[in-house]
PDB file of C-alpha atoms in Angstrom:
ATOM      1  CA  MET R  18      -0.194  37.377   4.746  1.00 39.00           C
ATOM      2  CA  ASP R  19      -1.914  34.054   5.642  1.00 42.00           C
ATOM      3  CA  GLU R  20       1.046  31.234   4.839  1.00 50.00           C
ATOM      4  CA  LYS R  21      -0.106  27.830   4.828  1.00 53.00           C
ATOM      5  CA  LYS R  22       2.027  25.543   7.329  1.00 55.00           C
ATOM      6  CA  VAL R  23       3.529  22.747   5.758  1.00 57.00           C
ATOM      7  CA  MET R  24       4.038  19.726   7.950  1.00 63.00           C
ATOM      8  CA  PRO R  25       6.663  17.281   7.261  1.00 77.00           C
ATOM      9  CA  PHE R  26       4.008  14.293   7.678  1.00 88.00           C
ATOM     10  CA  VAL R  27       0.043  13.543   7.939  1.00 93.00           C
ATOM     11  CA  THR R  28      -1.126  11.054   9.985  1.00 92.00           C
ATOM     12  CA  VAL R  29      -4.016   8.455   9.095  1.00 95.00           C
ATOM     13  CA  SER R  30      -5.955   6.811  11.848  1.00 93.00           C
ATOM     14  CA  SER R  31      -8.217   3.620  11.331  1.00 93.00           C
ATOM     15  CA  ARG R  32     -10.335   4.562  14.284  1.00 92.00           C
ATOM     16  CA  GLY R  33     -13.330   7.254  14.004  1.00 89.00           C
ATOM     17  CA  ILE R  34     -16.444   8.327  14.689  1.00 90.00           C
ATOM     18  CA  ARG R  35     -18.290   6.374  11.591  1.00 88.00           C
ATOM     19  CA  ASN R  36     -16.843   2.818  12.324  1.00 89.00           C
ATOM     20  CA  GLY R  37     -17.509   3.457  16.426  1.00 86.00           C
ATOM     21  CA  LEU R  38     -14.003   3.066  17.500  1.00 86.00           C
ATOM     22  CA  ALA R  39     -13.423   6.545  18.435  1.00 86.00           C
ATOM     23  CA  LYS R  40     -15.116   9.573  20.091  1.00 89.00           C
ATOM     24  CA  THR R  41     -13.455  12.439  18.179  1.00 89.00           C
ATOM     25  CA  GLU R  42     -13.298  12.436  14.221  1.00 90.00           C
ATOM     26  CA  ASN R  43     -10.615  10.400  12.807  1.00 90.00           C
ATOM     27  CA  ASP R  44      -9.242   9.823  16.310  1.00 87.00           C
ATOM     28  CA  GLY R  45      -7.536  13.245  16.382  1.00 90.00           C
ATOM     29  CA  ALA R  46      -5.368  12.155  13.125  1.00 91.00           C
ATOM     30  CA  ASP R  47      -5.579  14.350  10.025  1.00 93.00           C
ATOM     31  CA  PHE R  48      -7.180  11.691   8.033  1.00 93.00           C
ATOM     32  CA  GLY R  49      -9.256   8.363   8.957  1.00 92.00           C
ATOM     33  CA  PRO R  50     -12.600   6.669   8.445  1.00 90.00           C
ATOM     34  CA  ASP R  51     -14.487  10.159   8.996  1.00 91.00           C
ATOM     35  CA  THR R  52     -13.004  11.758   5.910  1.00 91.00           C
ATOM     36  CA  PRO R  53     -15.759  12.828   3.638  1.00 91.00           C
ATOM     37  CA  ASP R  54     -16.459  10.273   0.917  1.00 90.00           C
ATOM     38  CA  THR R  55     -13.431   8.043   1.521  1.00 91.00           C
ATOM     39  CA  SER R  56     -13.405   4.458   0.244  1.00 91.00           C
ATOM     40  CA  SER R  57      -9.829   4.217   1.369  1.00 91.00           C
ATOM     41  CA  SER R  58     -10.341   4.641   5.050  1.00 91.00           C
ATOM     42  CA  GLY R  59      -8.551   8.333   4.588  1.00 91.00           C
ATOM     43  CA  ILE R  60      -5.496   6.995   2.977  1.00 94.00           C
ATOM     44  CA  SER R  61      -5.815   8.154  -0.806  1.00 94.00           C
ATOM     45  CA  GLU R  62      -6.956  11.630   0.718  1.00 92.00           C
ATOM     46  CA  ALA R  63      -3.966  11.631   3.066  1.00 93.00           C
ATOM     47  CA  ILE R  64      -1.613  11.323   0.067  1.00 93.00           C
ATOM     48  CA  ARG R  65      -3.525  13.863  -2.280  1.00 90.00           C
ATOM     49  CA  ASN R  66      -3.053  16.369   0.420  1.00 89.00           C
ATOM     50  CA  ALA R  67       0.454  15.498   1.488  1.00 89.00           C
ATOM     51  CA  LYS R  68       1.853  16.672  -1.744  1.00 74.00           C
ATOM     52  CA  SER R  69       5.354  15.172  -0.735  1.00 75.00           C
ATOM     53  CA  GLY R  70       6.602  13.691   2.366  1.00 91.00           C
ATOM     54  CA  ASN R  71       5.508  10.986   4.786  1.00 95.00           C
ATOM     55  CA  VAL R  72       1.788   9.443   5.046  1.00 97.00           C
ATOM     56  CA  VAL R  73       2.008   7.883   8.628  1.00 97.00           C
ATOM     57  CA  LEU R  74      -0.657   4.861   9.391  1.00 97.00           C
ATOM     58  CA  LEU R  75      -1.288   4.695  12.859  1.00 96.00           C
ATOM     59  CA  ASP R  76      -2.092   1.221  14.434  1.00 96.00           C
ATOM     60  CA  GLY R  77      -5.324  -0.260  13.334  1.00 96.00           C
ATOM     61  CA  GLU R  78      -6.879  -2.036  10.341  1.00 97.00           C
ATOM     62  CA  PHE R  79      -7.473  -0.088   7.070  1.00 97.00           C
ATOM     63  CA  HIS R  80     -10.259  -1.491   5.100  1.00 96.00           C
ATOM     64  CA  VAL R  81      -9.766  -0.279   1.685  1.00 96.00           C
ATOM     65  CA  ARG R  82     -12.372  -0.393  -1.298  1.00 96.00           C
ATOM     66  CA  GLU R  83     -10.467   1.714  -3.629  1.00 96.00           C
ATOM     67  CA  GLN R  84      -7.141   1.143  -5.431  1.00 98.00           C
ATOM     68  CA  ILE R  85      -4.750   3.510  -3.668  1.00 97.00           C
ATOM     69  CA  ILE R  86      -1.976   5.035  -5.724  1.00 98.00           C
ATOM     70  CA  VAL R  87       1.136   6.086  -3.759  1.00 97.00           C
ATOM     71  CA  ASN R  88       2.284   9.181  -5.922  1.00 95.00           C
ATOM     72  CA  GLU R  89       5.715  10.805  -6.577  1.00 95.00           C
ATOM     73  CA  GLY R  90       7.453  12.077  -3.587  1.00 95.00           C
ATOM     74  CA  ILE R  91       5.051  10.221  -0.935  1.00 96.00           C
ATOM     75  CA  ASN R  92       6.591   7.823   1.537  1.00 97.00           C
ATOM     76  CA  ILE R  93       4.172   5.491   3.418  1.00 97.00           C
ATOM     77  CA  VAL R  94       4.979   4.670   6.841  1.00 97.00           C
ATOM     78  CA  GLY R  95       3.142   1.894   8.708  1.00 96.00           C
ATOM     79  CA  SER R  96       4.082  -0.291  11.994  1.00 94.00           C
ATOM     80  CA  GLN R  97       3.764  -3.565  12.849  1.00 94.00           C
ATOM     81  CA  LYS R  98       0.243  -3.054  14.119  1.00 96.00           C
ATOM     82  CA  SER R  99      -1.018  -1.013  10.969  1.00 97.00           C
ATOM     83  CA  ILE R 100      -2.656  -3.146   8.504  1.00 98.00           C
ATOM     84  CA  ILE R 101      -4.097  -2.384   4.974  1.00 98.00           C
ATOM     85  CA  ILE R 102      -7.043  -4.850   4.358  1.00 98.00           C
ATOM     86  CA  ASN R 103      -8.051  -5.251   0.758  1.00 98.00           C
ATOM     87  CA  ASP R 104     -11.746  -4.865   0.449  1.00 98.00           C
ATOM     88  CA  LEU R 105     -11.970  -4.148  -3.476  1.00 98.00           C
ATOM     89  CA  GLU R 106     -14.588  -5.878  -5.608  1.00 97.00           C
ATOM     90  CA  ASP R 107     -12.162  -6.976  -8.218  1.00 97.00           C
ATOM     91  CA  GLN R 108      -9.874  -9.674  -6.797  1.00 97.00           C
ATOM     92  CA  PHE R 109      -7.267  -9.083  -9.238  1.00 97.00           C
ATOM     93  CA  LEU R 110      -6.575  -5.281  -8.949  1.00 97.00           C
ATOM     94  CA  PRO R 111      -3.871  -4.431  -6.283  1.00 98.00           C
ATOM     95  CA  VAL R 112      -4.961  -2.495  -3.501  1.00 98.00           C
ATOM     96  CA  LEU R 113      -1.759  -0.634  -3.594  1.00 98.00           C
ATOM     97  CA  ARG R 114      -0.078   0.942  -6.440  1.00 98.00           C
ATOM     98  CA  PHE R 115       3.485   2.589  -6.200  1.00 98.00           C
ATOM     99  CA  ARG R 116       4.285   5.039  -8.929  1.00 98.00           C
ATOM    100  CA  PRO R 117       7.628   6.399  -9.793  1.00 98.00           C
ATOM    101  CA  TYR R 118       9.690   8.159  -7.026  1.00 97.00           C
ATOM    102  CA  SER R 119       7.472   6.852  -4.139  1.00 97.00           C
ATOM    103  CA  SER R 120       8.544   5.038  -1.241  1.00 98.00           C
ATOM    104  CA  SER R 121       7.422   3.015   1.626  1.00 98.00           C
ATOM    105  CA  SER R 122       9.482   2.419   5.042  1.00 95.00           C
ATOM    106  CA  PHE R 123       7.317  -0.176   6.539  1.00 97.00           C
ATOM    107  CA  LEU R 124       4.148  -1.789   5.173  1.00 98.00           C
ATOM    108  CA  ILE R 125       1.817  -4.603   5.903  1.00 98.00           C
ATOM    109  CA  VAL R 126      -1.349  -5.640   3.635  1.00 99.00           C
ATOM    110  CA  ASN R 127      -3.712  -8.229   4.049  1.00 98.00           C
ATOM    111  CA  ALA R 128      -4.643  -9.131   0.403  1.00 98.00           C
ATOM    112  CA  ASN R 129      -7.909 -10.624   1.962  1.00 98.00           C
ATOM    113  CA  GLY R 130      -7.832 -13.546  -0.638  1.00 97.00           C
ATOM    114  CA  LYS R 131      -7.368 -11.015  -3.529  1.00 98.00           C
ATOM    115  CA  SER R 132      -4.261  -9.235  -4.794  1.00 98.00           C
ATOM    116  CA  GLY R 133      -1.671  -7.376  -3.225  1.00 98.00           C
ATOM    117  CA  VAL R 134       0.722  -4.548  -4.312  1.00 98.00           C
ATOM    118  CA  MET R 135       2.090  -3.296  -7.813  1.00 98.00           C
ATOM    119  CA  ILE R 136       5.375  -1.554  -7.439  1.00 98.00           C
ATOM    120  CA  GLY R 137       6.451   0.576 -10.269  1.00 97.00           C
ATOM    121  CA  GLU R 138       5.417   1.214 -14.089  1.00 96.00           C
ATOM    122  CA  PRO R 139       7.167   0.562 -17.284  1.00 95.00           C
ATOM    123  CA  GLY R 140      10.360   2.496 -17.506  1.00 94.00           C
ATOM    124  CA  ASN R 141      12.423   4.194 -14.640  1.00 95.00           C
ATOM    125  CA  ASN R 142      11.036   3.965 -11.222  1.00 96.00           C
ATOM    126  CA  SER R 143      13.289   5.006  -8.704  1.00 96.00           C
ATOM    127  CA  ILE R 144      11.398   3.347  -5.995  1.00 98.00           C
ATOM    128  CA  LYS R 145      12.541   1.972  -2.713  1.00 98.00           C
ATOM    129  CA  ILE R 146      10.527  -0.187  -0.134  1.00 98.00           C
ATOM    130  CA  ASP R 147      12.378  -0.688   3.166  1.00 98.00           C
ATOM    131  CA  TYR R 148      10.055  -3.417   4.336  1.00 98.00           C
ATOM    132  CA  ILE R 149       6.735  -5.161   2.909  1.00 98.00           C
ATOM    133  CA  LYS R 150       4.806  -7.935   4.041  1.00 98.00           C
ATOM    134  CA  VAL R 151       1.692  -9.024   2.072  1.00 98.00           C
ATOM    135  CA  TYR R 152      -0.082 -12.111   3.268  1.00 98.00           C
ATOM    136  CA  ASN R 153      -3.576 -13.739   2.811  1.00 97.00           C
ATOM    137  CA  THR R 154      -3.152 -13.426  -1.209  1.00 97.00           C
ATOM    138  CA  GLY R 155      -6.030 -15.565  -3.145  1.00 96.00           C
ATOM    139  CA  ASN R 156      -5.210 -18.666  -5.204  1.00 94.00           C
ATOM    140  CA  VAL R 157      -7.029 -17.627  -8.539  1.00 93.00           C
ATOM    141  CA  TYR R 158      -5.422 -18.316 -11.866  1.00 91.00           C
ATOM    142  CA  GLU R 159      -7.741 -17.717 -14.771  1.00 92.00           C
ATOM    143  CA  GLY R 160      -4.869 -16.906 -17.239  1.00 89.00           C
ATOM    144  CA  GLU R 161      -2.591 -13.680 -17.692  1.00 87.00           C
ATOM    145  CA  GLY R 162      -4.290 -10.595 -16.366  1.00 86.00           C
ATOM    146  CA  LYS R 163      -6.550 -12.741 -14.258  1.00 94.00           C
ATOM    147  CA  GLU R 164      -4.415 -13.797 -11.486  1.00 95.00           C
ATOM    148  CA  ASN R 165      -3.820 -12.953  -7.780  1.00 97.00           C
ATOM    149  CA  ILE R 166      -0.518 -11.822  -7.320  1.00 97.00           C
ATOM    150  CA  ALA R 167       0.909 -10.826  -3.470  1.00 98.00           C
ATOM    151  CA  ILE R 168       3.722  -8.413  -5.360  1.00 98.00           C
ATOM    152  CA  THR R 169       4.167  -7.148  -8.798  1.00 97.00           C
ATOM    153  CA  VAL R 170       7.200  -5.511  -9.826  1.00 97.00           C
ATOM    154  CA  THR R 171       7.383  -3.497 -13.225  1.00 96.00           C
ATOM    155  CA  GLY R 172      10.106  -1.462 -14.927  1.00 95.00           C
ATOM    156  CA  TYR R 173      13.470  -0.777 -13.600  1.00 95.00           C
ATOM    157  CA  ASN R 174      15.453   0.850 -10.870  1.00 97.00           C
ATOM    158  CA  THR R 175      13.530  -0.325  -7.914  1.00 97.00           C
ATOM    159  CA  ILE R 176      15.075  -1.402  -4.680  1.00 98.00           C
ATOM    160  CA  ILE R 177      13.039  -3.623  -1.972  1.00 98.00           C
ATOM    161  CA  ASN R 178      15.208  -4.304   0.958  1.00 98.00           C
ATOM    162  CA  PHE R 179      12.929  -7.025   2.481  1.00 98.00           C
ATOM    163  CA  ALA R 180       9.917  -8.601   1.264  1.00 98.00           C
ATOM    164  CA  ASP R 181       7.868 -11.030   3.224  1.00 98.00           C
ATOM    165  CA  ILE R 182       5.108 -12.825   1.272  1.00 98.00           C
ATOM    166  CA  TYR R 183       2.679 -15.603   2.599  1.00 96.00           C
ATOM    167  CA  LYS R 184       0.161 -17.743   1.070  1.00 93.00           C
ATOM    168  CA  GLY R 185      -1.296 -17.304  -2.381  1.00 90.00           C
ATOM    169  CA  ASN R 186      -1.133 -18.172  -6.024  1.00 91.00           C
ATOM    170  CA  ILE R 187       1.846 -15.864  -7.003  1.00 95.00           C
ATOM    171  CA  GLY R 188       4.031 -14.496  -4.648  1.00 96.00           C
ATOM    172  CA  LEU R 189       6.134 -12.567  -6.656  1.00 96.00           C
ATOM    173  CA  LYS R 190       5.948 -11.494 -10.080  1.00 95.00           C
ATOM    174  CA  ILE R 191       8.498  -9.241 -12.208  1.00 95.00           C
ATOM    175  CA  VAL R 192       7.029  -7.975 -15.397  1.00 94.00           C
ATOM    176  CA  GLY R 193       9.472  -6.344 -17.726  1.00 89.00           C
ATOM    177  CA  GLY R 194      11.695  -5.560 -15.069  1.00 84.00           C
ATOM    178  CA  SER R 195      15.333  -4.933 -14.623  1.00 89.00           C
ATOM    179  CA  ASP R 196      17.638  -3.473 -12.131  1.00 95.00           C
ATOM    180  CA  VAL R 197      15.241  -4.742  -9.449  1.00 96.00           C
ATOM    181  CA  ARG R 198      17.167  -5.353  -6.079  1.00 97.00           C
ATOM    182  CA  ILE R 199      15.698  -7.095  -3.571  1.00 97.00           C
ATOM    183  CA  THR R 200      18.042  -7.793  -0.642  1.00 98.00           C
ATOM    184  CA  ASP R 201      15.935 -10.318   1.493  1.00 98.00           C
ATOM    185  CA  LEU R 202      13.071 -12.086   0.219  1.00 97.00           C
ATOM    186  CA  GLN R 203      11.042 -14.871   1.965  1.00 96.00           C
ATOM    187  CA  VAL R 204       8.127 -16.279   0.242  1.00 95.00           C
ATOM    188  CA  VAL R 205       5.820 -18.985   1.802  1.00 95.00           C
ATOM    189  CA  ASP R 206       3.250 -21.225   0.378  1.00 92.00           C
ATOM    190  CA  SER R 207       3.218 -19.515  -2.701  1.00 89.00           C
ATOM    191  CA  SER R 208       5.120 -19.579  -6.110  1.00 82.00           C
ATOM    192  CA  THR R 209       7.406 -16.854  -7.689  1.00 70.00           C
TER     193      THR R 209
END
């Protein structure tokens, strides 16, 4: 019987043959810029293939051209040297969207003059974010739904231990939310 080996995590590298930063495919990681047909630097593909568990972002800049959906059971783990950069065409669409029962241990997002992260959906979420930093959010406001937002929280039952927001139109927006606990919040050069 051929049993598939289940790993407790998958790795994503920002370096690969395609972007000229490595001599081996995805610099030896499970996913990365050499992942076929990726527009998320391999992050979306890692989430789909992980099923549940940790998706570890190795050091580097991850240029993302499609919204990343963090599904149930997935924990995104970054470091101080792993940065997701919003290269989406739609400046109002968050580059990352956390669905119910997902989480993140450590995450840094460069909104790149656009929007950053959406956490949750209407209803129960059971989402926990240990540390999130979103910076360089855009300053555009053209009315409801047409605004640059660093972090949007919606629904209920969400825990964010530390949120660090720097620069942008709207730093933190809570929409239809309740039972949202943010232990430590730092917002600089943007409104809440």
